[in-house]
Tab-separated table of C-alpha atoms in Angstrom:
chain	number	residue	atom	x	y	z
Z	221	MET	CA	0.000	0.000	0.000
Z	222	ASP	CA	1.415	3.416	-0.917
Z	223	PRO	CA	1.967	5.917	1.943
Z	224	LEU	CA	-1.003	8.161	1.117
Z	225	SER	CA	-3.389	5.208	0.867
Z	226	HIS	CA	-2.007	3.826	4.128
Z	227	LEU	CA	-2.384	7.177	5.875
Z	228	LEU	CA	-5.952	7.673	4.685
Z	229	SER	CA	-6.867	4.130	5.765
Z	230	LEU	CA	-5.989	5.128	9.334
Z	231	TYR	CA	-8.420	8.042	9.244
Z	232	PRO	CA	-11.688	6.825	7.686
Z	233	VAL	CA	-13.948	9.566	6.347
Z	234	GLN	CA	-17.657	9.338	5.656
Z	235	THR	CA	-18.871	11.387	2.710
Z	236	ALA	CA	-22.372	12.794	2.353
Z	237	LEU	CA	-23.546	14.330	-0.931
Z	238	ASP	CA	-27.112	15.536	-0.573
Z	239	VAL	CA	-27.785	18.918	-2.239
Z	240	ARG	CA	-27.756	20.095	-5.845
Z	241	CYS	CA	-27.931	23.851	-6.426
Z	242	ARG	CA	-29.000	25.467	-9.693
Z	243	PHE	CA	-28.889	29.231	-9.374
Z	244	GLY	CA	-29.235	32.129	-11.773
Z	245	ALA	CA	-27.403	35.308	-10.784
Z	246	PRO	CA	-27.796	37.132	-8.535
Z	247	TRP	CA	-27.737	34.411	-5.895
Z	248	VAL	CA	-26.241	33.769	-2.488
Z	249	LEU	CA	-25.687	30.537	-0.573
Z	250	GLN	CA	-25.220	31.042	3.162
Z	251	HIS	CA	-23.660	28.194	5.128
Z	252	GLY	CA	-23.441	28.350	8.909
Z	253	GLY	CA	-20.583	26.837	10.867
Z	254	THR	CA	-20.636	23.069	11.417
Z	255	PRO	CA	-19.650	20.979	14.460
Z	256	ARG	CA	-16.052	19.893	14.843
Z	257	GLY	CA	-15.314	16.982	12.544
Z	258	VAL	CA	-17.819	18.028	9.852
Z	259	ALA	CA	-16.284	19.658	6.770
Z	260	PRO	CA	-18.694	21.142	4.176
Z	261	TYR	CA	-17.648	21.039	0.528
Z	262	HIS	CA	-18.976	22.480	-2.721
Z	263	LEU	CA	-18.291	21.180	-6.239
Z	264	ILE	CA	-18.708	23.816	-8.956
Z	265	VAL	CA	-19.968	21.651	-11.805
Z	266	HIS	CA	-20.884	24.584	-14.047
Z	267	GLY	CA	-20.518	28.333	-13.949
Z	268	GLU	CA	-18.875	30.684	-11.496
Z	269	ALA	CA	-19.066	31.508	-7.804
Z	270	HIS	CA	-17.300	33.772	-5.338
Z	271	ALA	CA	-16.246	32.773	-1.833
Z	272	GLY	CA	-14.694	35.721	-0.057
Z	273	GLU	CA	-11.809	36.844	-2.268
Z	274	LEU	CA	-11.763	33.541	-4.157
Z	275	THR	CA	-13.271	33.148	-7.616
Z	276	LEU	CA	-14.400	29.596	-8.345
Z	277	GLN	CA	-14.925	28.282	-11.864
Z	278	THR	CA	-16.325	25.121	-13.446
Z	279	GLY	CA	-14.506	22.122	-12.012
Z	280	ASP	CA	-13.298	23.827	-8.843
Z	281	ILE	CA	-13.829	22.270	-5.423
Z	282	ILE	CA	-13.821	24.196	-2.164
Z	283	VAL	CA	-13.742	22.508	1.258
Z	284	PHE	CA	-13.932	23.983	4.750
Z	285	PRO	CA	-12.093	21.362	6.873
Z	286	GLN	CA	-12.541	23.296	10.115
Z	287	GLY	CA	-16.267	23.793	9.475
Z	288	GLY	CA	-16.153	27.593	9.306
Z	289	ALA	CA	-19.230	29.603	8.337
Z	290	HIS	CA	-19.035	30.809	4.740
Z	291	GLN	CA	-20.926	32.371	1.854
Z	292	LEU	CA	-20.902	31.575	-1.854
Z	293	HIS	CA	-22.498	34.032	-4.259
Z	294	LEU	CA	-22.611	35.492	-7.751
Z	295	GLY	CA	-23.792	39.022	-8.345
Z	296	ASP	CA	-24.956	41.355	-5.604
Z	297	PRO	CA	-26.084	39.226	-2.625
Z	298	ALA	CA	-28.498	41.994	-1.607
Z	299	GLY	CA	-30.458	41.450	-4.827
Z	300	ALA	CA	-30.651	37.652	-4.521
Z	301	THR	CA	-34.015	35.968	-4.078
Z	302	PRO	CA	-34.465	33.207	-1.479
Z	303	PRO	CA	-33.867	29.719	-2.908
Z	304	ARG	CA	-36.615	27.125	-3.282
Z	305	SER	CA	-36.135	23.508	-2.200
Z	306	VAL	CA	-37.446	20.502	-4.108
Z	307	PRO	CA	-36.931	17.003	-2.657
Z	308	GLY	CA	-35.371	14.298	-4.802
Z	309	LEU	CA	-32.415	11.951	-5.034
Z	310	LEU	CA	-30.439	15.060	-4.126
Z	311	ARG	CA	-32.417	17.987	-2.750
Z	312	LEU	CA	-32.580	20.685	-5.442
Z	313	GLU	CA	-32.073	24.318	-4.459
Z	314	SER	CA	-32.986	26.868	-7.140
Z	315	ASN	CA	-33.972	30.513	-7.493
Z	316	ASP	CA	-35.555	32.987	-9.918
Z	317	GLY	CA	-32.368	34.764	-11.008
Z	318	ASP	CA	-32.175	35.292	-14.773
Z	319	GLY	CA	-28.419	35.945	-14.921
Z	320	PRO	CA	-25.558	33.493	-15.597
Z	321	GLN	CA	-26.303	30.054	-14.178
Z	322	THR	CA	-24.183	28.189	-11.637
Z	323	ASP	CA	-24.641	24.507	-10.781
Z	324	ILE	CA	-23.144	23.238	-7.527
Z	325	LEU	CA	-23.108	19.886	-5.730
Z	326	CYS	CA	-22.878	20.237	-1.960
Z	327	GLY	CA	-22.081	17.781	0.800
Z	328	GLU	CA	-20.033	17.124	3.916
Z	329	PHE	CA	-17.038	15.060	4.976
Z	330	HIS	CA	-17.480	13.510	8.422
Z	331	PHE	CA	-14.360	12.730	10.461
Z	332	ASP	CA	-13.953	10.843	13.724
Z	333	LEU	CA	-14.061	13.576	16.370
Z	334	ASP	CA	-11.003	12.587	18.403
Z	335	GLY	CA	-9.031	10.208	16.253
Z	336	SER	CA	-8.812	12.529	13.245
Z	337	ALA	CA	-7.600	15.592	15.132
Z	338	GLY	CA	-4.104	15.274	13.661
Z	339	LEU	CA	-5.461	14.842	10.153
Z	340	LEU	CA	-7.728	17.881	10.442
Z	341	ALA	CA	-4.894	19.941	11.897
Z	342	ALA	CA	-2.917	19.184	8.730
Z	343	LEU	CA	-5.642	20.705	6.545
Z	344	PRO	CA	-6.089	24.458	5.965
Z	345	SER	CA	-9.235	26.297	7.011
Z	346	VAL	CA	-10.138	26.625	3.318
Z	347	LEU	CA	-8.960	24.055	0.766
Z	348	VAL	CA	-9.395	24.724	-2.953
Z	349	VAL	CA	-8.591	22.319	-5.780
Z	350	ARG	CA	-8.780	23.335	-9.439
Z	351	THR	CA	-9.472	20.667	-12.061
Z	352	ALA	CA	-10.057	22.499	-15.364
Z	353	GLY	CA	-7.097	21.997	-17.685
Z	354	ARG	CA	-5.018	20.309	-14.946
Z	355	PRO	CA	-3.485	16.964	-16.010
Z	356	GLU	CA	-2.991	15.889	-12.374
Z	357	ALA	CA	-6.731	16.397	-11.759
Z	358	GLN	CA	-7.978	14.234	-14.637
Z	359	SER	CA	-9.347	11.440	-12.409
Z	360	LEU	CA	-11.032	13.934	-10.114
Z	361	ARG	CA	-12.546	15.729	-13.112
Z	362	HIS	CA	-13.976	12.438	-14.405
Z	363	LEU	CA	-15.461	11.723	-10.964
Z	364	LEU	CA	-17.179	15.125	-10.873
Z	365	ARG	CA	-18.638	14.545	-14.331
Z	366	MET	CA	-20.041	11.174	-13.291
Z	367	LEU	CA	-21.539	12.639	-10.117
Z	368	GLN	CA	-23.154	15.399	-12.159
Z	369	GLU	CA	-24.644	12.967	-14.665
Z	370	GLU	CA	-26.113	10.682	-11.992
Z	371	ALA	CA	-27.519	13.639	-10.038
Z	372	GLU	CA	-29.095	15.368	-13.044
Z	373	THR	CA	-30.499	12.271	-14.763
Z	374	PRO	CA	-31.248	9.643	-12.104
Z	375	ARG	CA	-31.681	6.081	-13.328
Z	376	GLY	CA	-31.775	2.687	-11.717
Z	377	GLY	CA	-28.949	2.423	-9.198
Z	378	SER	CA	-28.167	6.149	-9.196
Z	379	GLU	CA	-28.410	6.425	-5.408
Z	380	ALA	CA	-25.901	3.598	-4.886
Z	381	ILE	CA	-23.623	4.938	-7.616
Z	382	ILE	CA	-23.574	8.441	-6.132
Z	383	ARG	CA	-22.806	6.984	-2.701
Z	384	GLN	CA	-19.901	4.925	-4.042
Z	385	LEU	CA	-18.497	7.754	-6.148
Z	386	ALA	CA	-18.720	10.176	-3.239
Z	387	SER	CA	-16.799	7.761	-1.027
Z	388	ALA	CA	-13.781	8.114	-3.363
Z	389	LEU	CA	-14.006	11.892	-3.460
Z	390	PHE	CA	-11.899	12.657	-0.383
Z	391	ALA	CA	-8.940	10.498	-1.422
Z	392	LEU	CA	-8.890	11.938	-4.949
Z	393	LEU	CA	-9.269	15.436	-3.564
Z	394	ILE	CA	-6.330	15.067	-1.169
Z	395	ARG	CA	-4.112	13.481	-3.812
Z	396	THR	CA	-4.788	16.313	-6.237
Z	397	TRP	CA	-4.331	18.957	-3.535
Z	398	LEU	CA	-0.921	17.514	-2.643
Z	399	GLU	CA	0.128	17.554	-6.287
Z	400	GLN	CA	-1.030	21.153	-6.766
Z	401	SER	CA	0.243	22.719	-3.532
Z	402	LEU	CA	3.662	24.255	-3.129
Z	403	ALA	CA	3.603	24.018	0.674
Z	404	VAL	CA	1.582	21.462	2.645
Z	405	PRO	CA	1.501	21.317	6.465
Z	406	GLY	CA	1.367	18.543	9.045
Z	407	LEU	CA	1.089	14.855	8.175
Z	408	PHE	CA	0.648	15.654	4.505
Z	409	GLY	CA	3.763	17.809	4.612
Z	410	VAL	CA	5.831	14.741	5.485
Z	411	LEU	CA	4.332	12.827	2.556
Z	412	ALA	CA	4.971	15.744	0.232
Z	413	GLU	CA	8.643	15.975	1.267
Z	414	ARG	CA	10.428	13.422	-0.899
Z	415	ARG	CA	13.377	13.107	1.485
Z	416	LEU	CA	11.094	12.031	4.343
Z	417	GLN	CA	8.948	9.514	2.496
Z	418	ALA	CA	11.039	6.492	3.493
Z	419	ALA	CA	10.728	7.352	7.185
Z	420	MET	CA	6.995	7.942	6.866
Z	421	HIS	CA	6.614	4.649	5.013
Z	422	GLY	CA	8.416	2.858	7.829
Z	423	MET	CA	6.221	4.355	10.538
Z	424	LEU	CA	3.056	3.563	8.590
Z	425	THR	CA	3.875	-0.003	7.629
Z	426	ALA	CA	5.692	-1.114	10.785
Z	427	PRO	CA	4.443	0.938	13.767
Z	428	GLU	CA	5.397	-1.934	16.074
Z	429	LYS	CA	9.128	-1.384	15.478
Z	430	PRO	CA	11.102	0.404	18.220
Z	431	TRP	CA	11.696	3.440	16.061
Z	432	THR	CA	14.314	5.849	17.336
Z	433	LEU	CA	15.310	9.177	15.859
Z	434	GLU	CA	18.542	7.592	14.640
Z	435	ALA	CA	16.727	4.656	13.006
Z	436	LEU	CA	14.306	6.981	11.202
Z	437	ALA	CA	17.153	9.222	10.078
Z	438	ASP	CA	18.973	6.174	8.721
Z	439	THR	CA	15.990	5.269	6.508
Z	440	SER	CA	16.294	8.724	4.959
Z	441	HIS	CA	20.115	8.625	4.725
Z	442	MET	CA	20.484	11.742	6.886
Z	443	SER	CA	22.136	12.705	10.107
Z	444	ARG	CA	19.917	12.827	13.167
Z	445	ALA	CA	20.129	16.616	13.354
Z	446	THR	CA	19.321	17.176	9.683
Z	447	PHE	CA	16.458	14.691	9.755
Z	448	ALA	CA	14.933	16.160	12.932
Z	449	ARG	CA	15.138	19.687	11.552
Z	450	LEU	CA	13.622	18.791	8.179
Z	451	PHE	CA	10.882	16.684	9.771
Z	452	LYS	CA	9.867	19.431	12.213
Z	453	GLN	CA	9.823	21.940	9.380
Z	454	ALA	CA	7.568	19.717	7.237
Z	455	ALA	CA	5.229	18.356	9.905
Z	456	ASN	CA	5.307	21.117	12.518
Z	457	ALA	CA	5.756	18.215	14.948
Z	458	THR	CA	8.572	15.946	16.053
Z	459	PRO	CA	9.032	12.430	14.637
Z	460	ALA	CA	8.086	11.004	18.051
Z	461	GLU	CA	4.814	12.977	18.078
Z	462	VAL	CA	3.874	11.834	14.578
Z	463	LEU	CA	4.806	8.227	15.376
Z	464	THR	CA	2.554	8.263	18.446
Z	465	GLN	CA	-0.287	9.749	16.417
Z	466	LEU	CA	0.030	7.076	13.725
Z	467	ARG	CA	0.275	4.310	16.318
Z	468	MET	CA	-2.887	5.491	18.076
Z	469	ALA	CA	-4.781	5.727	14.780
Z	470	ARG	CA	-3.724	2.182	13.919
Z	471	ALA	CA	-4.708	1.047	17.410
Z	472	ALA	CA	-8.176	2.536	16.998
Z	473	ARG	CA	-8.750	0.622	13.767
Z	474	LEU	CA	-7.621	-2.648	15.414
Z	475	LEU	CA	-9.866	-2.075	18.426
Z	476	GLU	CA	-12.803	-1.397	16.117
Z	477	ALA	CA	-12.089	-4.782	14.545
Z	478	GLY	CA	-12.494	-6.414	17.965
Z	479	ARG	CA	-8.852	-6.945	18.946
Z	480	HIS	CA	-8.073	-6.942	22.674
Z	481	ALA	CA	-6.034	-4.120	24.171
Z	482	GLY	CA	-3.045	-6.315	25.013
Z	483	ASP	CA	-2.737	-7.572	21.440
Z	484	VAL	CA	-3.186	-4.065	20.062
Z	485	ALA	CA	-0.521	-2.647	22.379
Z	486	GLU	CA	2.013	-5.126	21.026
Z	487	ALA	CA	0.913	-4.528	17.421
Z	488	VAL	CA	1.636	-0.806	17.678
Z	489	GLY	CA	4.947	-1.032	19.500
Z	490	TYR	CA	4.147	-0.909	23.224
Z	491	GLN	CA	5.727	-3.514	25.472
Z	492	SER	CA	3.653	-2.245	28.405
Z	493	GLU	CA	-0.126	-2.417	28.130
Z	494	ALA	CA	-0.400	0.217	30.859
Z	495	ALA	CA	1.718	2.669	28.837
Z	496	PHE	CA	-0.401	1.970	25.760
Z	497	ASN	CA	-3.611	2.537	27.732
Z	498	ARG	CA	-2.363	5.927	28.925
Z	499	ALA	CA	-1.295	7.004	25.446
Z	500	PHE	CA	-4.559	5.874	23.880
Z	501	LYS	CA	-6.685	7.616	26.487
Z	502	ARG	CA	-4.786	10.881	25.959
Z	503	GLN	CA	-5.585	10.694	22.248
Z	504	TYR	CA	-9.167	9.401	22.289
Z	505	GLY	CA	-10.497	10.368	25.709
Z	506	ALA	CA	-11.458	6.777	26.492
Z	507	SER	CA	-9.628	3.629	27.509
Z	508	PRO	CA	-8.956	1.023	24.795
Z	509	GLY	CA	-11.541	-1.265	26.402
Z	510	ALA	CA	-14.257	1.379	26.344
Z	511	TYR	CA	-13.381	2.331	22.790
Z	512	ARG	CA	-13.529	-1.293	21.623
Z	513	ARG	CA	-16.964	-1.748	23.196
Z	514	GLY	CA	-18.525	1.367	21.834
Z	515	GLY	CA	-16.101	4.013	20.600
Z	516	ALA	CA	-14.642	7.111	22.164
Z	517	SER	CA	-18.098	8.608	22.739
Z	518	ARG	CA	-18.667	6.166	25.582
Z	519	ASN	CA	-17.608	6.837	29.111
Z	520	PRO	CA	-14.182	5.477	30.022
Z	521	ASP	CA	-13.827	2.348	32.126
């Protein structure tokens, strides 16, 4: 498994796609803030939209990973008429504007509240990916076209097809964002830094190993000092902090699969179950036993 696929497998994301907007200018789409762990997104399938100082065109995708309140519009928002809602496979929002038309697909990414904190911290407050005329975005552009076709002309199986296509959206979005961005923070910054990829691969594929700073530096053919400096610059965290985060994410997936805490502790590199329990509880707010029985939302043992 490649490093990005491995990383994303540790942080499962649920994707909801439930609204289709068809607006004629002037129009405005107000979106209030969402709870932590819910990231709204908008796919511009046709036309133009403005979000703050950003101008979005056909094929652009905008995501708000931190769930911030935002407004999309075209034309003078003061002259926009209230949208009408029509139920359907995807709820249709439309208006009476007779200006240039914009079609948008809207949904949300849902992250695990506690376990995905590191992943969310690595994402900007506003994430924009452009697909028009971008060779690296070809797969994402094809996915958007298929979503648009199924949403606009529903046929047998359209609901299942939209659900399956939407589930691939986040991975394609992140891959394209990494390929388009000059500077990427956090966990993704380590993946984007070619010189650190071997160390990241080692931590992802063998979290049970007794990784030391020297051992990680050796995988990257660097001195300890150079490796530590480059890693901190890319991840805004130390190698030990990232290793712990990856180990706890892996532990959560194993606990969800029904593995016992003692087995999981060994699988992620802890010789002491007590030390593993403390580390896991700091990350997830619940003991491994409580998490295995019902997730971090349950009360600890």
